[in-house]
Amino acid sequence: MVGKISVGYQGWFSAPGDGAPIGGWWHWSRDRFQPPSPANTTIVSWPDVREYDRTYPTAYPNLGNGQPATLFSSYDQQTVDTHFRWMQQHCCDTAALQRFNPVGDEGPTRDAMAVKVRGAAERFGRKFYIMYDVTGWTAMQSQITQDWTTKMSAHTASPAYARQNGKPVVCVWGFGFNDDGRPFAPAPCLDVVNWFKAQGCYVIGGVPTYWRQGINDSRPGFAEVYHAFHMLSPWMVGRTGTLDGLDWFYANVNVADQADCAAHGIDYQPCVMPGDLSGGHRRHGDFYWRHLYNMVRVGAQGLYVSMFDEYNEGNQIAKTTETQATTPAGTGIRALDEDGTFCSADYYLRITADGGRMLKGQLPLTPVRPTPPVVSGGPPPTGNLAAGRPATASSQNGPFTAGNAVDADRGSYWEGATNAFPQWWQVDLGTSHPVSRLVLALPAGWEARTQTLSVQASTDGTTFTTLAAPAGIRFDPAAGNTVTVTVPTTAARHVRVTITGNTAWPAAQLAHVEVYASTTGTPTAPTAPGNLAVTGRTATSVSLAWTAATDPDGIAGYRVRRDGQQVASVTGTSATVAGLSPATAYTFTVVALDTAGTVSAPSNAVTVTTDAAAPTDLARGRPTTASSHTQAYGSGNVVDGNPDTYWESANDAFPQWVQVDLGAATTVGRLVLRLPPAPAWQARTQTLSVQASTDGTTWNTVVAPAGRVFDPATGNRVTLTATATSARYVRVRITGNTGWPAGQLSQVEVHSA
C-alpha cells in the first residue's frame, strides 16, 4: 500500500442473462427488473464498451452513431479481466474490492465477484484487497468479523492478495461519518478495528474528510478510533469541483492531516479523484492532475483513486465514451469531450499511470500534466487511424449503422437510406493527421458494383475541403471488393465519404473504411501562434487565448510557457494557468506542435499581473450546527466550498437556522450566501436575518430580517453587509422560503469586510 496507487473497484454492475444471483439490472437501473432508460437509471456516465466481448441491450435511445445502446455486466469474467488488463497497462497497482453488507440479497453476488477479481488479479499481476463499506449495515459489529473469518480471509492465500509490512490488507470504510447511514458509536468501531489487528491484518480506515477535527462530515469523539488504524484514507468525493477548491483543501486540510498521521505513526493515503464528469469538473484532465500533484507534494504514503468503475457518480477512470457519437442520443449524458476538448477513452487511465510514476519518483513532481488528451508527438502514425473511432452518417437503413464501417467485422456494413442520394459517411479521427490514403471495402462475397463517390476532410467538423473529386469507384469481388483512394496529403480530423450513386443497390454502402496518414517528407515547423492575449485573471489564475497555428501535417496541440517554463498543454486555442500567486507579474508565450512533434517558434509575449488576494472566507471548513437538517443535507455543506452541496432544514417548521463557529472572536462585516447555481434551482425569496455572538449564548442581530432573492440569473448568490461586529459565532436565521417549505443554503461565506 505504501508507495502504491490503489483504485476503488465496485464491480457491481449486472444485467439479465449474465448468471448473477441477484438478477436484473443491478446498479444500472433504479428498478433493476426493468431495463435502463433515461427514466429508469442510476448512472450519469456512459462506458466505452468496444473492448467487451458481451454487452446487453438497454431501453436507452440508440447512440449518436445509430448503434444500439448496450451496457456491460461486471459478472462476466471477461469484463473483470478487461478491467484488470487496463489496470496492468496503466500502472494501477492495487484494486480495493468494495464489499457491502454480505448478509443482504447481494451477498451471493459479492461472494462470486471476490472470486472473479481474485482470478483476474492473479492473471494480470495486480494486487487486490477487501474493502468493507459499513453503510446501512446495522449488525456490522458481529457480522463483519464472521464474514472475514468464514469467507473473505480465505482469499489472503492468493499471491495477488495485497500485503503491507507482511500483513494482509483489509479496509473498513465508513466509521465516524456524521449521517444516518452510519450511526455507529466509537466503542463498537474501535472493537472492530482492534479485532482485525488481532487477526494479523494491516487495517485501513476510510474516514470522513474532517476526521482530524471531528466536525462537519465527522462525528466528534472518534479520535481514538481513527488513530487505531494503520493507514487513513479520508474521503473527498463531492467535496469540491474546482482547482481552487483542491488547493484550499491542500493548504487547510491535507497538510495538517499528513502531519497528524506522521505524529501517530499512521500511513496517509488520501483520496484522489478525476472529477465528476456529469458536473463538468474534469477540465480535460487538469482537475485530476492537480489533485494527484497536491497529494504527492503533501508527502502521502499512497494514493486511493475514487473510483475505477463508478459510472453511477461520474468519477470513473475506466474507459468512457469520447463523444456524443457513442453516447445515447438526446439524453444529456456527458462524454469526455464535454468541454470542447477531445479526450481518448483511456485518457484518465493514462493520467493515473503518470500520477503513479510521480508518486514513486519515476517522474519529477510537476504541476503540469505530462499526458495530452490524445496521444500525439513522435513519428507520424502508420496504422489505420479510423479503427474503432466515432462514426456518423447522413442516414442509416435499419441496423446497418455508421459504426459498422470502423469495427473489426468485414461482414457488417453501413447502408444509407434507399433512393435518397446523396448520402455521406464520416469518421472522427480524434485529432488532426496528415491524411493521404483511404481504403474502402464491401463484404467480400458481394457481387461487383460501382459507387460514385468523393472524399472530403475537415479539421473542425464544420468546414470541409474536397480531397478526391466525384468518380465512379468499382468494387469487384475478384479484388476482394476493396479499393484504395489516394488523396493529396491534408491535415484532417474528420474524413467524409460522399456517395451519389450505386449500380447494384439504390443506397450508399460501405463495410470498411481505413484512413492512413503520410509517413514521408521532412517535418516542417508550424507557424507561431498569433495574437496571444489575456482574456481573464484572478488572484491565482490567468486565462489566455491566441489564434491558431498552421502546419501541413496538422496541429496536435499547444504548450503554454510561463517565464520560459512549460505550465500547460492543450489542444485548443485557449488555456487557463492556475496556481499563481496574488498580485504578481508573469510573462507568457505559447508554442504549437504538429502531429510529427515539431515545435513552432513562440508567440508574442504577454505580461500580466494577477489580482490581489480575495478577502478570506472565515467560515470555510469551520464547525457548523443547525436547528435541523433533512436526509444527508447537513449543515457542514455550507462551509465545504462546493456550491452544489447544500444544507436543508426540516420541512414546514420555520423558523430554522444554521450557524458557523469561526474558532475565535473576529471582526465580521460581510456575508455571502449561496444556493446551488444549477438552473433547476429556480428563483426564490428567503426571509432571513443574521445574528452574531461571541459566546454562543447571547446573540445580536447584525442584519435585520428581510426577503432576499436568490436568482439563478445572478448565480443564486446574495451578499449582505453588516456593521463591523466582533463575533465568534455567526447564525443565519430563516423564517420563510417561496421555493421550498424549508431553509436552504449551499454556502455561507463570512468576511471581515
mmCIF file of C-alpha atoms in Angstrom, residues 19-176:
data_model
loop_
_atom_site.group_PDB
_atom_site.id
_atom_site.type_symbol
_atom_site.label_atom_id
_atom_site.label_comp_id
_atom_site.label_asym_id
_atom_site.label_seq_id
_atom_site.Cartn_x
_atom_site.Cartn_y
_atom_site.Cartn_z
ATOM 1 C CA GLY A 19 -25.968 -15.502 -14.356
ATOM 2 C CA ALA A 20 -25.587 -13.189 -11.345
ATOM 3 C CA PRO A 21 -27.601 -14.471 -8.336
ATOM 4 C CA ILE A 22 -29.043 -11.028 -7.625
ATOM 5 C CA GLY A 23 -30.728 -10.896 -11.033
ATOM 6 C CA GLY A 24 -31.765 -7.927 -13.142
ATOM 7 C CA TRP A 25 -30.021 -4.668 -13.963
ATOM 8 C CA TRP A 26 -28.150 -4.335 -10.673
ATOM 9 C CA HIS A 27 -26.777 -0.795 -10.294
ATOM 10 C CA TRP A 28 -27.702 0.168 -13.850
ATOM 11 C CA SER A 29 -31.393 0.857 -13.058
ATOM 12 C CA ARG A 30 -33.386 2.247 -10.154
ATOM 13 C CA ASP A 31 -35.879 -0.590 -10.772
ATOM 14 C CA ARG A 32 -33.470 -3.394 -11.515
ATOM 15 C CA PHE A 33 -36.209 -5.534 -13.017
ATOM 16 C CA GLN A 34 -36.732 -3.037 -15.850
ATOM 17 C CA PRO A 35 -34.043 -2.193 -18.430
ATOM 18 C CA PRO A 36 -32.092 1.049 -18.001
ATOM 19 C CA SER A 37 -33.609 4.050 -19.753
ATOM 20 C CA PRO A 38 -33.471 7.821 -19.290
ATOM 21 C CA ALA A 39 -36.391 7.496 -16.840
ATOM 22 C CA ASN A 40 -35.019 4.419 -15.043
ATOM 23 C CA THR A 41 -31.326 4.848 -14.434
ATOM 24 C CA THR A 42 -28.716 5.207 -11.711
ATOM 25 C CA ILE A 43 -25.826 6.256 -13.961
ATOM 26 C CA VAL A 44 -24.537 9.615 -15.145
ATOM 27 C CA SER A 45 -21.675 8.482 -17.428
ATOM 28 C CA TRP A 46 -21.681 6.038 -20.332
ATOM 29 C CA PRO A 47 -18.926 3.415 -20.607
ATOM 30 C CA ASP A 48 -16.885 2.792 -23.731
ATOM 31 C CA VAL A 49 -17.903 -0.813 -24.478
ATOM 32 C CA ARG A 50 -15.730 -1.564 -27.509
ATOM 33 C CA GLU A 51 -13.453 -3.992 -25.660
ATOM 34 C CA TYR A 52 -16.099 -6.155 -24.005
ATOM 35 C CA ASP A 53 -16.924 -9.492 -25.637
ATOM 36 C CA ARG A 54 -20.501 -9.341 -24.397
ATOM 37 C CA THR A 55 -22.874 -6.441 -23.751
ATOM 38 C CA TYR A 56 -26.596 -6.221 -23.045
ATOM 39 C CA PRO A 57 -29.290 -4.165 -24.869
ATOM 40 C CA THR A 58 -30.969 -1.385 -22.891
ATOM 41 C CA ALA A 59 -34.068 0.785 -23.342
ATOM 42 C CA TYR A 60 -31.923 3.872 -23.963
ATOM 43 C CA PRO A 61 -32.147 5.559 -27.398
ATOM 44 C CA ASN A 62 -29.566 4.482 -29.957
ATOM 45 C CA LEU A 63 -26.123 6.047 -29.750
ATOM 46 C CA GLY A 64 -25.374 9.166 -31.732
ATOM 47 C CA ASN A 65 -23.848 6.981 -34.479
ATOM 48 C CA GLY A 66 -27.031 4.911 -34.724
ATOM 49 C CA GLN A 67 -25.745 1.796 -32.974
ATOM 50 C CA PRO A 68 -27.807 0.210 -30.165
ATOM 51 C CA ALA A 69 -27.092 1.429 -26.616
ATOM 52 C CA THR A 70 -25.673 -1.540 -24.708
ATOM 53 C CA LEU A 71 -24.002 -1.948 -21.306
ATOM 54 C CA PHE A 72 -21.582 -4.453 -19.763
ATOM 55 C CA SER A 73 -22.020 -6.757 -16.785
ATOM 56 C CA SER A 74 -19.352 -6.937 -14.097
ATOM 57 C CA TYR A 75 -20.437 -10.534 -13.509
ATOM 58 C CA ASP A 76 -18.940 -11.592 -16.846
ATOM 59 C CA GLN A 77 -15.389 -12.752 -16.188
ATOM 60 C CA GLN A 78 -14.243 -11.158 -19.438
ATOM 61 C CA THR A 79 -15.369 -7.768 -18.103
ATOM 62 C CA VAL A 80 -13.317 -8.177 -14.935
ATOM 63 C CA ASP A 81 -10.348 -9.419 -16.964
ATOM 64 C CA THR A 82 -10.638 -6.379 -19.252
ATOM 65 C CA HIS A 83 -10.639 -4.041 -16.255
ATOM 66 C CA PHE A 84 -7.606 -5.681 -14.688
ATOM 67 C CA ARG A 85 -5.807 -5.650 -18.029
ATOM 68 C CA TRP A 86 -6.398 -1.887 -18.131
ATOM 69 C CA MET A 87 -5.015 -1.662 -14.586
ATOM 70 C CA GLN A 88 -1.928 -3.587 -15.672
ATOM 71 C CA GLN A 89 -1.417 -1.401 -18.755
ATOM 72 C CA HIS A 90 -1.782 1.811 -16.757
ATOM 73 C CA CYS A 91 0.163 1.008 -13.590
ATOM 74 C CA CYS A 92 -2.779 0.716 -11.173
ATOM 75 C CA ASP A 93 -1.046 -1.362 -8.508
ATOM 76 C CA THR A 94 -3.930 -2.466 -6.315
ATOM 77 C CA ALA A 95 -7.708 -2.809 -6.537
ATOM 78 C CA ALA A 96 -9.830 -2.252 -3.433
ATOM 79 C CA LEU A 97 -12.793 -4.576 -3.963
ATOM 80 C CA GLN A 98 -15.843 -2.927 -2.405
ATOM 81 C CA ARG A 99 -17.833 -5.233 -0.135
ATOM 82 C CA PHE A 100 -21.174 -4.122 1.236
ATOM 83 C CA ASN A 101 -23.449 -5.889 3.735
ATOM 84 C CA PRO A 102 -22.961 -9.500 2.588
ATOM 85 C CA VAL A 103 -25.939 -10.738 4.636
ATOM 86 C CA GLY A 104 -28.404 -8.964 2.316
ATOM 87 C CA ASP A 105 -29.639 -10.101 -1.100
ATOM 88 C CA GLU A 106 -26.445 -9.007 -2.849
ATOM 89 C CA GLY A 107 -24.269 -11.258 -0.669
ATOM 90 C CA PRO A 108 -24.027 -14.250 -3.047
ATOM 91 C CA THR A 109 -23.183 -11.958 -5.956
ATOM 92 C CA ARG A 110 -20.483 -10.168 -3.946
ATOM 93 C CA ASP A 111 -19.045 -13.541 -2.908
ATOM 94 C CA ALA A 112 -18.797 -14.561 -6.564
ATOM 95 C CA MET A 113 -17.238 -11.219 -7.535
ATOM 96 C CA ALA A 114 -14.467 -11.759 -4.990
ATOM 97 C CA VAL A 115 -13.571 -15.000 -6.781
ATOM 98 C CA LYS A 116 -13.655 -13.314 -10.187
ATOM 99 C CA VAL A 117 -11.492 -10.411 -9.002
ATOM 100 C CA ARG A 118 -9.002 -12.781 -7.408
ATOM 101 C CA GLY A 119 -8.600 -14.682 -10.666
ATOM 102 C CA ALA A 120 -8.182 -11.519 -12.731
ATOM 103 C CA ALA A 121 -5.634 -10.070 -10.284
ATOM 104 C CA GLU A 122 -3.600 -13.271 -10.469
ATOM 105 C CA ARG A 123 -3.721 -13.345 -14.279
ATOM 106 C CA PHE A 124 -2.705 -9.716 -14.758
ATOM 107 C CA GLY A 125 -0.193 -9.341 -11.939
ATOM 108 C CA ARG A 126 -2.245 -6.881 -9.865
ATOM 109 C CA LYS A 127 -2.934 -6.876 -6.129
ATOM 110 C CA PHE A 128 -6.381 -6.699 -4.532
ATOM 111 C CA TYR A 129 -7.834 -6.422 -1.049
ATOM 112 C CA ILE A 130 -11.249 -6.409 0.611
ATOM 113 C CA MET A 131 -12.723 -3.000 1.418
ATOM 114 C CA TYR A 132 -15.792 -3.239 3.663
ATOM 115 C CA ASP A 133 -18.333 -0.414 3.338
ATOM 116 C CA VAL A 134 -20.457 -0.377 6.505
ATOM 117 C CA THR A 135 -23.171 1.922 5.142
ATOM 118 C CA GLY A 136 -26.593 0.697 6.263
ATOM 119 C CA TRP A 137 -25.124 -2.424 7.878
ATOM 120 C CA THR A 138 -26.901 -2.342 11.237
ATOM 121 C CA ALA A 139 -25.441 -5.607 12.579
ATOM 122 C CA MET A 140 -21.980 -4.724 11.319
ATOM 123 C CA GLN A 141 -20.051 -5.320 14.562
ATOM 124 C CA SER A 142 -20.768 -9.052 14.747
ATOM 125 C CA GLN A 143 -21.325 -9.840 11.069
ATOM 126 C CA ILE A 144 -18.177 -8.251 9.664
ATOM 127 C CA THR A 145 -15.912 -10.427 11.793
ATOM 128 C CA GLN A 146 -17.921 -13.522 10.892
ATOM 129 C CA ASP A 147 -17.757 -12.670 7.177
ATOM 130 C CA TRP A 148 -13.994 -12.235 7.333
ATOM 131 C CA THR A 149 -13.465 -15.457 9.267
ATOM 132 C CA THR A 150 -15.762 -17.688 7.214
ATOM 133 C CA LYS A 151 -15.347 -16.228 3.716
ATOM 134 C CA MET A 152 -13.005 -13.386 2.878
ATOM 135 C CA SER A 153 -9.896 -14.380 4.838
ATOM 136 C CA ALA A 154 -9.525 -17.393 2.537
ATOM 137 C CA HIS A 155 -8.542 -15.043 -0.300
ATOM 138 C CA THR A 156 -5.426 -13.926 1.584
ATOM 139 C CA ALA A 157 -3.851 -17.205 0.448
ATOM 140 C CA SER A 158 -3.704 -15.788 -3.077
ATOM 141 C CA PRO A 159 -0.311 -14.424 -4.173
ATOM 142 C CA ALA A 160 -2.308 -11.473 -5.554
ATOM 143 C CA TYR A 161 -3.771 -10.512 -2.193
ATOM 144 C CA ALA A 162 -2.285 -7.183 -1.041
ATOM 145 C CA ARG A 163 0.038 -7.158 1.962
ATOM 146 C CA GLN A 164 1.764 -4.352 3.818
ATOM 147 C CA ASN A 165 4.552 -4.997 6.311
ATOM 148 C CA GLY A 166 3.883 -8.692 5.715
ATOM 149 C CA LYS A 167 0.249 -8.384 6.823
ATOM 150 C CA PRO A 168 -2.857 -8.959 4.669
ATOM 151 C CA VAL A 169 -4.655 -5.684 3.998
ATOM 152 C CA VAL A 170 -8.286 -5.006 4.875
ATOM 153 C CA CYS A 171 -10.095 -1.681 4.777
ATOM 154 C CA VAL A 172 -13.182 -0.594 6.695
ATOM 155 C CA TRP A 173 -14.891 2.417 5.128
ATOM 156 C CA GLY A 174 -17.492 4.491 6.951
ATOM 157 C CA PHE A 175 -16.591 4.744 10.647
ATOM 158 C CA GLY A 176 -17.242 8.182 12.125
#
